[in-house]
XYZ file of C-alpha atoms in Angstrom:
692
model
C 5.890 19.964 -31.846
C 4.963 23.566 -31.106
C 5.264 25.590 -34.312
C 6.418 29.157 -33.651
C 4.580 30.848 -36.523
C 1.179 29.456 -35.546
C 1.464 29.792 -31.777
C 2.401 33.434 -31.220
C -0.119 33.651 -28.362
C 1.442 30.676 -26.599
C 4.953 32.032 -27.138
C 3.953 35.410 -25.754
C 2.565 33.630 -22.720
C 5.866 31.765 -22.362
C 7.762 35.029 -22.721
C 5.560 36.766 -20.117
C 6.168 33.909 -17.684
C 9.936 34.104 -18.199
C 9.855 37.902 -17.840
C 7.906 37.644 -14.599
C 10.516 35.271 -13.168
C 13.799 36.832 -14.349
C 12.659 40.466 -14.703
C 14.681 41.403 -17.813
C 13.603 41.231 -21.452
C 16.821 39.889 -22.994
C 17.204 37.271 -20.284
C 13.554 36.232 -20.777
C 14.112 35.868 -24.531
C 17.089 33.594 -23.880
C 15.033 31.527 -21.438
C 12.227 31.023 -23.984
C 14.691 30.211 -26.771
C 16.505 27.615 -24.643
C 13.243 26.071 -23.412
C 11.922 25.723 -26.968
C 15.242 24.224 -28.060
C 14.937 21.524 -25.414
C 11.282 20.944 -26.251
C 12.300 20.453 -29.896
C 14.374 17.377 -28.954
C 12.347 16.164 -25.970
C 12.718 12.396 -25.650
C 9.532 10.438 -25.043
C 7.863 7.241 -26.063
C 4.418 8.734 -25.560
C 4.254 11.924 -27.589
C 6.305 14.257 -25.376
C 4.369 13.919 -22.162
C 5.119 14.507 -18.498
C 4.228 11.476 -16.406
C 2.909 11.455 -12.878
C 2.270 8.662 -10.418
C -0.649 9.505 -8.120
C -1.041 8.644 -4.462
C -3.450 5.928 -3.293
C -4.907 2.563 -4.149
C -7.206 3.372 -7.046
C -8.108 6.173 -9.408
C -11.534 6.642 -7.919
C -14.402 4.685 -6.517
C -15.843 4.536 -10.036
C -12.731 3.113 -11.673
C -11.566 -0.439 -11.101
C -8.074 -0.529 -9.576
C -7.342 -3.658 -11.584
C -7.413 -1.710 -14.829
C -6.183 1.663 -13.529
C -3.067 3.240 -14.948
C -0.250 4.685 -12.876
C 0.831 7.451 -15.249
C -0.717 10.892 -15.618
C 0.186 12.895 -18.698
C 0.602 16.642 -19.045
C 0.391 18.212 -22.493
C 3.247 19.679 -24.496
C 2.354 23.232 -23.433
C 2.848 22.273 -19.785
C 6.133 20.654 -20.714
C 7.215 24.034 -22.094
C 6.017 25.722 -18.909
C 8.175 23.443 -16.783
C 11.189 23.921 -19.059
C 10.881 27.678 -18.526
C 11.080 27.093 -14.761
C 14.297 25.128 -15.253
C 15.909 27.560 -17.704
C 15.125 30.537 -15.447
C 16.941 29.142 -12.432
C 20.540 30.114 -13.395
C 19.384 33.737 -13.840
C 17.634 33.633 -10.464
C 20.717 32.326 -8.675
C 22.984 34.873 -10.383
C 20.680 37.660 -9.191
C 20.559 36.297 -5.635
C 24.344 35.967 -5.472
C 24.952 39.476 -6.811
C 26.503 38.222 -10.056
C 24.129 40.105 -12.355
C 23.852 43.808 -13.177
C 21.268 44.359 -10.415
C 20.706 43.153 -6.862
C 17.922 40.851 -5.739
C 14.982 42.659 -4.169
C 12.602 41.034 -1.719
C 10.007 40.760 -4.499
C 12.467 38.719 -6.576
C 13.071 36.295 -3.707
C 9.350 35.798 -3.072
C 8.773 35.009 -6.763
C 11.746 32.629 -6.820
C 10.514 30.856 -3.680
C 6.950 30.354 -4.933
C 8.217 29.273 -8.362
C 10.627 26.715 -6.910
C 7.939 25.289 -4.639
C 5.636 25.000 -7.658
C 8.363 23.401 -9.778
C 9.179 20.791 -7.149
C 5.565 19.808 -6.467
C 4.000 20.007 -9.914
C 6.499 17.474 -11.310
C 4.988 14.920 -8.932
C 1.184 15.098 -8.640
C -1.764 16.875 -7.044
C -0.948 15.442 -3.616
C 2.423 17.209 -3.480
C 0.953 20.430 -4.891
C -1.709 20.384 -2.158
C 0.892 19.604 0.496
C 3.300 22.340 -0.626
C 0.653 25.053 -1.004
C -1.148 24.205 2.237
C 1.728 23.420 4.611
C 4.640 25.518 3.286
C 3.245 28.501 1.378
C 0.350 28.664 3.862
C 0.221 27.379 7.436
C -2.823 25.133 7.336
C -2.488 22.246 9.792
C -1.872 18.662 8.731
C -5.503 17.766 9.480
C -6.752 20.725 7.432
C -4.394 19.790 4.565
C -5.782 16.254 4.615
C -9.277 17.726 4.366
C -8.259 19.914 1.416
C -6.731 16.950 -0.400
C -9.796 14.853 0.330
C -11.863 17.513 -1.471
C -9.413 17.591 -4.373
C -8.995 13.847 -4.861
C -12.647 12.924 -4.122
C -11.567 9.545 -2.754
C -10.971 8.900 0.991
C -8.878 5.823 0.191
C -6.155 8.046 -1.260
C -5.829 10.568 1.572
C -3.108 8.680 3.545
C -2.359 9.223 7.257
C -0.869 12.260 8.980
C 2.580 10.654 9.328
C 2.864 10.415 5.545
C 1.993 14.109 5.199
C 4.663 15.103 7.732
C 7.347 12.927 6.143
C 6.649 14.257 2.630
C 6.627 17.802 3.977
C 10.101 17.145 5.362
C 11.290 16.186 1.876
C 10.005 19.466 0.413
C 11.587 21.494 3.235
C 14.930 19.855 2.535
C 14.687 20.569 -1.211
C 13.816 24.224 -0.658
C 16.577 24.590 1.916
C 19.104 23.174 -0.557
C 17.991 25.694 -3.175
C 17.972 28.862 -1.033
C 20.642 28.021 1.566
C 21.392 30.939 3.916
C 18.640 33.108 2.419
C 16.086 31.312 4.599
C 16.265 29.664 8.011
C 14.631 26.485 9.279
C 13.146 26.422 12.770
C 11.137 23.925 14.819
C 7.378 24.215 15.155
C 4.847 22.362 17.297
C 5.550 18.625 17.733
C 9.094 19.238 16.486
C 8.138 19.726 12.833
C 10.519 21.728 10.689
C 9.249 24.969 9.189
C 10.752 28.121 7.679
C 11.073 31.167 9.899
C 8.181 33.351 8.670
C 8.263 37.049 7.900
C 6.609 39.243 10.502
C 4.391 41.099 8.022
C 2.624 38.607 5.762
C -0.087 41.012 4.585
C 2.303 42.859 2.240
C 2.874 39.671 0.233
C -0.769 38.781 -0.468
C -1.120 40.424 -3.882
C 2.343 39.299 -5.047
C 1.660 35.660 -4.103
C -1.680 35.762 -5.935
C 0.120 37.086 -9.002
C 2.744 34.335 -8.746
C 0.181 31.564 -8.494
C -1.750 32.998 -11.438
C 1.390 32.792 -13.582
C 2.332 29.304 -12.332
C -1.090 27.659 -12.760
C -1.008 25.128 -15.646
C -1.823 26.932 -18.865
C -5.122 26.510 -20.683
C -6.869 24.795 -17.774
C -10.372 25.753 -16.529
C -11.693 26.824 -13.110
C -13.960 23.991 -11.968
C -14.412 24.531 -8.222
C -18.086 25.451 -7.630
C -19.077 27.942 -4.951
C -21.437 27.294 -2.058
C -21.206 23.496 -1.890
C -19.693 21.007 0.532
C -16.861 19.353 -1.462
C -16.955 16.236 0.727
C -20.719 15.657 1.022
C -21.861 17.084 -2.326
C -18.673 16.155 -4.180
C -16.994 17.836 -7.143
C -17.733 15.696 -10.229
C -15.009 17.405 -12.276
C -12.378 15.909 -9.944
C -13.612 12.323 -10.323
C -12.437 10.213 -13.248
C -15.252 8.198 -14.804
C -12.742 5.904 -16.500
C -8.972 5.537 -16.586
C -8.603 7.555 -19.802
C -10.095 10.610 -18.053
C -7.522 10.599 -15.267
C -4.962 12.622 -17.250
C -7.348 15.536 -17.668
C -8.813 15.241 -14.169
C -5.417 15.267 -12.448
C -4.514 18.501 -14.229
C -7.838 19.956 -13.040
C -6.958 19.013 -9.449
C -3.572 20.718 -9.726
C -5.262 23.807 -11.166
C -7.728 23.903 -8.258
C -4.925 24.116 -5.699
C -2.578 26.451 -7.594
C -5.067 28.940 -9.019
C -5.617 31.581 -6.284
C -9.353 32.087 -6.908
C -10.067 28.340 -7.047
C -8.026 27.648 -3.906
C -9.808 30.432 -2.032
C -13.191 29.016 -3.096
C -12.104 25.500 -2.121
C -10.985 26.491 1.386
C -14.112 28.622 1.788
C -16.351 25.673 0.921
C -14.491 23.663 3.590
C -15.081 26.479 6.114
C -11.355 27.062 6.583
C -9.614 30.400 6.973
C -8.967 32.311 3.746
C -5.523 31.732 2.178
C -4.438 35.356 2.722
C -4.987 34.864 6.467
C -2.777 31.755 6.484
C 0.040 33.008 4.247
C 3.518 32.024 5.478
C 6.237 33.534 3.285
C 9.659 32.959 4.906
C 11.847 35.816 6.033
C 14.712 36.290 3.566
C 18.189 37.134 4.835
C 19.892 38.854 1.915
C 22.657 41.439 1.439
C 20.428 44.105 -0.133
C 17.838 43.910 2.623
C 17.813 47.643 3.372
C 17.032 48.713 -0.205
C 15.420 45.600 -1.568
C 11.718 46.114 -0.988
C 11.006 47.802 -4.311
C 9.022 46.403 -7.222
C 10.505 45.628 -10.621
C 8.009 47.061 -13.121
C 9.876 45.494 -16.055
C 8.424 42.067 -15.357
C 4.853 43.375 -15.585
C 5.071 45.856 -18.461
C 6.902 43.912 -21.144
C 5.537 44.450 -24.648
C 4.662 41.366 -26.689
C 7.210 39.649 -28.908
C 7.686 41.539 -32.163
C 8.275 40.039 -35.614
C 12.038 40.359 -35.299
C 12.080 38.417 -32.035
C 9.740 35.730 -33.383
C 11.961 35.355 -36.456
C 14.991 35.106 -34.180
C 13.410 32.250 -32.221
C 12.347 30.477 -35.424
C 15.799 30.932 -36.943
C 17.444 29.497 -33.844
C 15.239 26.388 -33.884
C 15.756 25.842 -37.633
C 19.499 26.330 -37.286
C 19.709 23.737 -34.518
C 17.684 21.280 -36.600
C 20.017 21.761 -39.589
C 23.083 21.281 -37.399
C 21.672 18.036 -35.983
C 20.909 16.776 -39.486
C 24.501 17.334 -40.590
C 26.076 16.200 -37.318
C 28.443 13.252 -37.271
C 29.066 12.929 -33.566
C 32.261 11.440 -32.177
C 31.649 11.945 -28.439
C 28.310 12.350 -26.660
C 28.247 14.195 -23.347
C 25.478 13.199 -20.923
C 24.408 16.106 -18.715
C 22.171 15.911 -15.640
C 20.908 19.291 -14.418
C 23.754 21.009 -16.268
C 26.542 18.774 -14.875
C 28.325 16.217 -17.057
C 27.788 12.706 -15.687
C 28.991 10.420 -18.474
C 30.374 10.259 -22.012
C 29.904 7.956 -24.989
C 32.910 7.687 -27.297
C 31.207 6.494 -30.473
C 34.536 5.267 -31.873
C 34.449 2.639 -29.126
C 30.869 2.096 -27.957
C 27.283 3.248 -28.468
C 25.902 3.200 -24.916
C 26.621 4.089 -21.318
C 25.007 3.484 -17.946
C 25.309 5.467 -14.716
C 23.503 6.254 -11.477
C 20.891 8.990 -11.325
C 20.193 11.012 -8.180
C 16.589 10.912 -6.988
C 16.368 14.738 -7.189
C 17.507 14.921 -10.830
C 15.168 16.840 -13.132
C 16.666 17.306 -16.611
C 18.770 14.858 -18.602
C 20.481 16.088 -21.798
C 22.581 14.449 -24.521
C 25.014 16.870 -26.172
C 27.742 16.742 -28.782
C 29.693 19.172 -30.939
C 28.946 20.073 -34.539
C 31.491 20.332 -37.352
C 32.447 23.837 -36.215
C 33.168 22.559 -32.708
C 30.181 24.320 -31.128
C 27.968 22.730 -28.487
C 24.916 20.952 -29.958
C 21.943 19.605 -28.002
C 20.791 16.271 -29.418
C 18.159 15.143 -26.919
C 16.560 16.166 -23.633
C 14.316 14.419 -21.153
C 12.466 15.832 -18.151
C 12.507 13.348 -15.297
C 9.451 12.911 -13.111
C 8.934 11.384 -9.704
C 6.994 8.280 -8.818
C 5.565 7.450 -5.398
C 7.606 8.219 -2.292
C 9.960 10.584 -4.104
C 11.466 7.984 -6.434
C 12.160 8.559 -10.110
C 9.580 7.235 -12.522
C 10.948 4.550 -14.847
C 10.954 5.429 -18.554
C 11.817 3.718 -21.805
C 11.859 6.481 -24.408
C 13.626 7.533 -27.586
C 13.823 10.196 -30.270
C 14.963 10.061 -33.895
C 16.776 13.211 -34.958
C 16.721 14.990 -38.293
C 19.783 13.077 -39.517
C 18.352 9.667 -38.607
C 20.266 9.292 -35.333
C 18.253 7.483 -32.678
C 18.894 8.263 -29.022
C 17.183 6.080 -26.427
C 16.907 6.604 -22.680
C 16.039 3.763 -20.353
C 15.770 4.195 -16.590
C 15.234 1.451 -14.073
C 12.716 1.860 -11.222
C 13.924 3.472 -8.013
C 15.485 0.758 -5.852
C 16.697 2.906 -2.930
C 16.997 6.483 -1.713
C 20.344 6.694 -3.504
C 18.650 6.956 -6.897
C 18.094 4.932 -10.055
C 20.192 3.727 -12.983
C 19.874 5.210 -16.465
C 21.138 3.820 -19.770
C 21.709 6.014 -22.851
C 21.995 4.341 -26.278
C 22.904 5.826 -29.661
C 22.071 4.176 -32.982
C 22.151 5.174 -36.639
C 18.940 4.259 -38.484
C 20.439 5.003 -41.913
C 22.137 1.797 -43.201
C 25.067 3.620 -44.771
C 25.680 5.811 -41.733
C 25.399 2.706 -39.548
C 28.050 0.935 -41.653
C 30.236 4.041 -41.476
C 29.979 4.077 -37.676
C 30.781 0.356 -37.543
C 33.810 0.950 -39.758
C 35.045 3.675 -37.413
C 34.655 1.410 -34.402
C 36.407 -1.536 -36.045
C 39.276 0.327 -37.640
C 39.826 3.201 -35.227
C 39.179 5.883 -37.854
C 37.985 8.997 -36.035
C 34.985 11.073 -37.064
C 37.351 13.609 -38.617
C 38.873 10.974 -40.876
C 42.143 10.380 -38.975
C 43.401 6.898 -38.210
C 44.475 6.215 -34.654
C 48.184 5.509 -34.141
C 47.510 2.176 -32.449
C 45.564 0.814 -35.382
C 48.031 2.278 -37.886
C 50.822 0.320 -36.215
C 48.711 -2.844 -36.449
C 47.994 -2.776 -40.190
C 47.589 -6.552 -40.184
C 44.348 -5.967 -38.257
C 43.104 -3.104 -40.420
C 43.356 -4.856 -43.793
C 41.119 -7.872 -43.066
C 38.629 -5.723 -41.131
C 38.470 -3.214 -43.964
C 37.887 -6.079 -46.410
C 34.995 -7.387 -44.326
C 33.416 -3.922 -44.164
C 33.732 -3.442 -47.941
C 32.151 -6.850 -48.463
C 29.261 -5.865 -46.175
C 28.727 -2.618 -48.081
C 28.761 -4.471 -51.412
C 26.283 -7.056 -50.122
C 24.029 -4.291 -48.843
C 24.101 -2.551 -52.224
C 23.250 -5.808 -54.033
C 20.339 -6.479 -51.688
C 18.929 -2.953 -52.111
C 19.326 -3.184 -55.910
C 17.523 -6.519 -55.927
C 14.650 -5.093 -53.926
C 14.216 -2.220 -56.354
C 13.781 -4.800 -59.133
C 10.893 -7.244 -59.401
C 10.844 -9.447 -56.301
C 8.888 -12.709 -56.359
C 5.185 -12.343 -55.806
C 5.358 -14.387 -52.594
C 7.821 -11.937 -51.034
C 6.421 -8.689 -52.342
C 3.414 -8.743 -50.028
C 5.796 -9.292 -47.117
C 7.864 -6.257 -48.109
C 4.806 -4.046 -48.529
C 3.220 -5.066 -45.262
C 6.332 -4.995 -43.104
C 7.544 -1.533 -44.100
C 8.120 0.670 -41.061
C 11.487 2.040 -39.969
C 12.234 3.524 -36.573
C 12.026 6.982 -38.163
C 8.389 6.472 -39.201
C 6.711 6.792 -35.846
C 3.001 7.277 -36.357
C 2.984 6.073 -40.018
C 0.361 3.442 -40.721
C 1.241 -0.093 -41.786
C -1.173 -1.133 -44.552
C -2.680 -4.594 -44.332
C -1.248 -7.152 -46.684
C -3.182 -7.662 -49.875
C -2.547 -9.911 -52.868
C 1.128 -9.346 -53.683
C 0.862 -10.509 -57.234
C -2.092 -8.238 -57.884
C -0.220 -5.285 -56.361
C 2.839 -5.833 -58.515
C 0.751 -6.045 -61.676
C -1.517 -3.117 -60.877
C 1.221 -0.578 -60.014
C 4.551 -1.683 -61.473
C 5.656 1.843 -62.353
C 5.118 3.223 -58.838
C 7.153 0.703 -56.924
C 10.318 2.756 -56.766
C 8.437 5.894 -55.830
C 6.555 4.153 -53.056
C 9.773 2.817 -51.598
C 10.532 6.247 -50.203
C 9.934 6.613 -46.499
C 7.179 8.940 -45.412
C 8.384 11.872 -43.307
C 8.303 11.615 -39.556
C 5.215 13.061 -37.892
C 2.499 12.005 -40.328
C -0.818 13.310 -38.967
C -3.502 11.160 -37.473
C -6.052 12.186 -40.090
C -3.779 10.989 -42.882
C -3.153 7.823 -40.917
C -6.852 7.175 -40.458
C -7.459 7.875 -44.136
C -4.835 5.339 -45.133
C -6.427 2.778 -42.843
C -9.849 3.317 -44.352
C -8.508 3.137 -47.902
C -6.581 -0.053 -47.297
C -9.401 -1.786 -45.477
C -11.824 -1.147 -48.364
C -9.435 -1.900 -51.239
C -6.654 -4.072 -49.874
C -5.624 -5.385 -53.292
C -5.914 -2.374 -55.551
C -4.440 0.289 -53.291
C -1.795 -1.360 -51.102
C 1.447 0.619 -51.205
C 4.568 -1.315 -52.095
C 7.655 -0.065 -50.314
C 11.233 -1.175 -50.116
C 12.127 -2.371 -46.648
C 15.360 -1.070 -45.177
C 17.805 -3.258 -43.326
C 16.749 -1.530 -40.143
C 13.122 -2.472 -40.684
C 14.021 -6.085 -41.468
C 16.151 -6.251 -38.367
C 13.282 -5.069 -36.177
C 11.071 -7.805 -37.606
C 13.585 -10.593 -37.053
C 12.214 -13.541 -35.028
C 13.561 -17.048 -34.452
C 16.251 -16.541 -37.081
C 13.695 -16.795 -39.902
C 12.273 -20.133 -38.706
C 8.716 -20.227 -40.017
C 5.826 -21.926 -38.260
C 2.183 -22.412 -39.257
C -0.609 -20.837 -37.244
C -1.308 -24.141 -35.509
C 2.254 -24.241 -34.116
C 2.376 -20.693 -32.728
C 3.090 -20.801 -28.988
C 5.017 -17.576 -28.339
C 4.185 -14.128 -29.739
C 5.935 -10.754 -29.683
C 3.534 -7.777 -29.552
C 4.536 -4.788 -31.710
C 2.321 -1.672 -31.600
C 2.582 1.459 -33.719
C 0.692 4.724 -34.193
C -2.120 6.171 -32.140
C -1.996 8.489 -29.141
C -0.240 7.508 -25.936
C -3.396 6.811 -23.936
C -5.055 4.610 -26.571
C -1.897 2.618 -27.272
C -1.123 2.053 -23.602
C -4.671 1.010 -22.753
C -4.869 -1.309 -25.762
C -1.473 -2.869 -25.003
C -2.310 -3.589 -21.359
C -5.750 -4.998 -22.101
C -4.610 -7.074 -25.069
C -1.602 -8.461 -23.181
C -3.781 -9.438 -20.233
C -6.402 -11.193 -22.349
C -3.906 -13.108 -24.502
C -1.731 -14.160 -21.548
C -4.702 -15.307 -19.456
C -5.826 -17.706 -22.186
C -2.920 -20.100 -21.597
C -2.911 -20.909 -25.299
C -0.077 -18.609 -26.329
C 2.550 -16.685 -24.391
C 3.673 -13.081 -24.945
C 7.455 -12.674 -24.839
C 9.537 -9.518 -24.434
C 12.322 -10.659 -26.776
C 11.293 -10.841 -30.442
C 14.013 -13.422 -31.128
C 12.237 -15.851 -28.797
C 8.886 -15.512 -30.564
C 7.273 -17.895 -33.051
C 5.369 -14.984 -34.593
C 5.033 -11.205 -34.523
C 1.629 -9.637 -33.749
C 1.627 -6.223 -35.446
C -1.044 -3.851 -34.136
C -1.476 -0.491 -35.880
C -3.600 2.089 -34.046
C -5.245 5.331 -35.173
C -8.166 7.495 -34.116
C -11.524 6.588 -35.622
C -12.578 9.618 -37.613
C -16.037 10.935 -36.786
C -16.469 8.790 -33.665
C -16.130 9.549 -29.956
C -12.877 10.627 -28.273
C -12.118 7.075 -27.101
C -12.913 5.386 -30.424
C -9.931 3.893 -32.242
C -9.333 2.004 -35.460
C -6.945 -0.942 -35.336
C -5.361 -3.071 -38.051
C -3.821 -6.301 -36.785
C -1.703 -8.984 -38.494
C 0.125 -12.032 -37.168
C 3.299 -12.754 -39.152
C 5.755 -15.590 -39.168
C 9.515 -14.981 -39.063
C 9.720 -14.421 -42.827
C 7.033 -11.773 -42.754
C 4.243 -13.869 -44.210
C 0.817 -13.052 -42.787
C -0.580 -16.190 -41.156
C -3.587 -14.449 -39.569
C -6.040 -13.034 -40.521
C -6.552 -14.915 -43.781
C -8.627 -14.154 -46.846
C -11.843 -15.199 -45.071
C -11.357 -12.999 -41.984
C -10.946 -9.311 -41.346
C -7.970 -7.687 -39.592
C -9.588 -4.286 -38.968
C -11.347 -3.417 -35.689
C -13.233 -0.358 -34.394
C -14.313 0.865 -30.973
C -12.824 1.417 -27.515
C -9.452 -0.017 -26.503
C -11.141 -2.527 -24.195
C -13.640 -3.666 -26.826
C -11.056 -3.889 -29.585
C -8.647 -5.906 -27.408
C -11.454 -8.355 -26.555
C -12.323 -8.853 -30.236
C -8.693 -9.276 -31.327
C -7.831 -11.796 -28.607
C -11.087 -13.737 -29.096
C -10.644 -14.007 -32.888
C -6.918 -14.788 -32.712
C -7.310 -17.524 -30.096
C -10.293 -18.999 -31.963
C -8.259 -19.100 -35.189
C -5.363 -20.893 -33.465
C -7.694 -23.376 -31.775
C -9.468 -24.161 -35.041
C -6.173 -25.073 -36.728
C -5.234 -27.375 -33.862
C -8.474 -29.377 -33.927
C -8.220 -32.767 -35.658
C -9.957 -32.872 -39.022
C-alpha cells in the first residue's frame, strides 16, 4: 500500500497529473483523494497488480512457449495512475457539456482525447498502445504500424496480419466515438477504413501532444530506445525477455517506448519513417465554445506542490475510511460497475451474487453504508482485457480492516456480450460470522430489528435461536480448550496449521516436536495465539523461515487455530491416510511475490501431475492430503531466488512428509525448487509403497 507520509513525491506527481487533466486545483485534489481511496481497497490475489495478456504465440524466441505466462503485471504506482484517469473522467465530461464553472477549450478536448486513447490502450498491452498511437493519434499506415510493433516486440511471430490490425483499430474507433459523441466525426478513408475527421492545422498541436504523452507515460520507467541502430536487424535487447519472469518489466518498457514522445521519435527515426509531428492526426472538435476556445489554461501547468495541510487532509481521509470499514456492519452491498449499480447483496438473505459484465467495463466497486448512513467503499477492482478485447478472468479477494472478506471471481470471456462475475462476502471473525448467520436464520436486521414475517412465526425463531446459542457455546468451549494444554500429538498440528485468511503473507513455520515446544515455552502459548497483523514484510517472513529451519524444536511458535483456519484445512472429513495411501493432493500456497508464487505453482503442478503417481485436485474436500507450500524471498541471493518450506499433511493436520530424516526447506529458482520438491515427494511416496 502506498503510504502518504513517505511518498510525497509520488503524490505530487499524481496531483500534477490530475491537475493537467482537469485544470483546477480543488478538482485535482478530489481526483487524487478518490483514486487513493480506491487503491486502498484494491482487490487482487497477486499484490494489487494490473494484468495484461500479450499478443502472439510466445514471449520471445528465447523463452519457451510451453512455460510462458499469459499475464503481465504493472506496479502499484501504475495502478494509481490508471485510477486517476478514471476519476478524472466525470470532471472532463462536465466541462465538455458546459456543466462546470468554465467552458471547454480546444486544449481541454485535445488532452481529454489523448488521455482517453491512452487509458483504453494501456489497460490492454503494448500492441494496442502501438496501434492507437500509430494509427489514431498519428496517421502511419497499417504496414508502417506493423513495422513499429515488430521493433517494439522483437519477435516476428507476434506481429499478426494486417486484417487483425484493421479490426482492432475499428474497436478503438468505436470506443472513442462512444466517449466523445458529437464532438468528433467519423469519416471513411482509403479502402473504406473508418477514421476521425482531422483538424486542418495539425502543427499547432505538436507541443501539446508531446506534453500529454509525457504526462501519460508510465511513471518511473526508463528510456531504452537507442539511437542510430536498425531495431529489426540489430535488435533492441531491452525489449526481449530472457525468461518469463522478465516479461513484466519488459512489457512496461515496450509501452514506455511507444508513449514517451522522445523514445517514439527515436524509434520511428531508426525505422526511417516520418517524424511523429509530421504524421500527427488530432481530430477536429465540434464544440459550442469553438469561437473562444483556443486559449491555454495556465492553471494546469503552474500548480504549486501539495502543502502540509493538503497532505494531512488526504491522510485523514484514508484513515477515516479505514476506521469506518473496521466498524462497519453491512446489511446491503451495492455492486457498481463504472459508477452504475448492477447488483445488490442483501446479507440478511445471502452472501453472494452473480451477474453479467460488459466487455468494455473498467472499474468494479463494492459499496455499503456505514452506521451514519453514509456511502462507504469496501472494495474496488480494475478490470483488464485479454486477447481480442475480452475481459481477463480473475479470482481475487481482499480482507478489510474489520475482518470482512470480499472475493471477486470472473469467468473467461465466452462471447462479445461479456463475461460473468461473482461477488462473495464472508466474515473471517468467528463471532461476527455467527452473528451474520443468526441474522440470516432469524431475520434480525443489522440494526437489531426483527422482521415482521419471522415475528409472526415465533415457532421457527425459538428452535433456530436455540441452535445458534448452542453453536456459540460449543465454539466458546472449543476456544477455551485450545487455550489450555492440548495433547502433545495435537499441539504440533495446531502450531503448524495456523494461518487465517487475514494473514496473507505470514509464514507458516515447519512442524517441530510438539511435546518439546509445549515444555520449552508453556508461558508464551496464549501470547503466541494472537494473529500477526496483515501485511507482514518479506524480510520478517524470510527471517522466520531461517529461524525455524535451523531450530525447528526450540523456536517453533505455538498458536491457537481459529475455526476459519481449521475450515480451510478440512479434507476428506478428517479421514486420515498414511503416506503410502496418498493418491490425491490439494496444493495450498502462501506468501511470496506474485511472480514467484505463480511460477512455482505452475511448475510444481505440472511436474506432480505428469508423474501419474498422485493427482492434484481443485477441491480440498476430495483430497487425501494437503500440500502446504510457503514461499518467501531468499535474503542475500539473486532477484529470482526464493526460499520454500513444504509440508504434506493428512486431514487431521499431522505432517506425513517430510519426516524427521528429511528436510522440508528448499532454496533457489522456482523451476529448480519445484523439481526438488516433486522429486523428493514422489520418491518418498514410492519408497513407502515398495514391499519390505
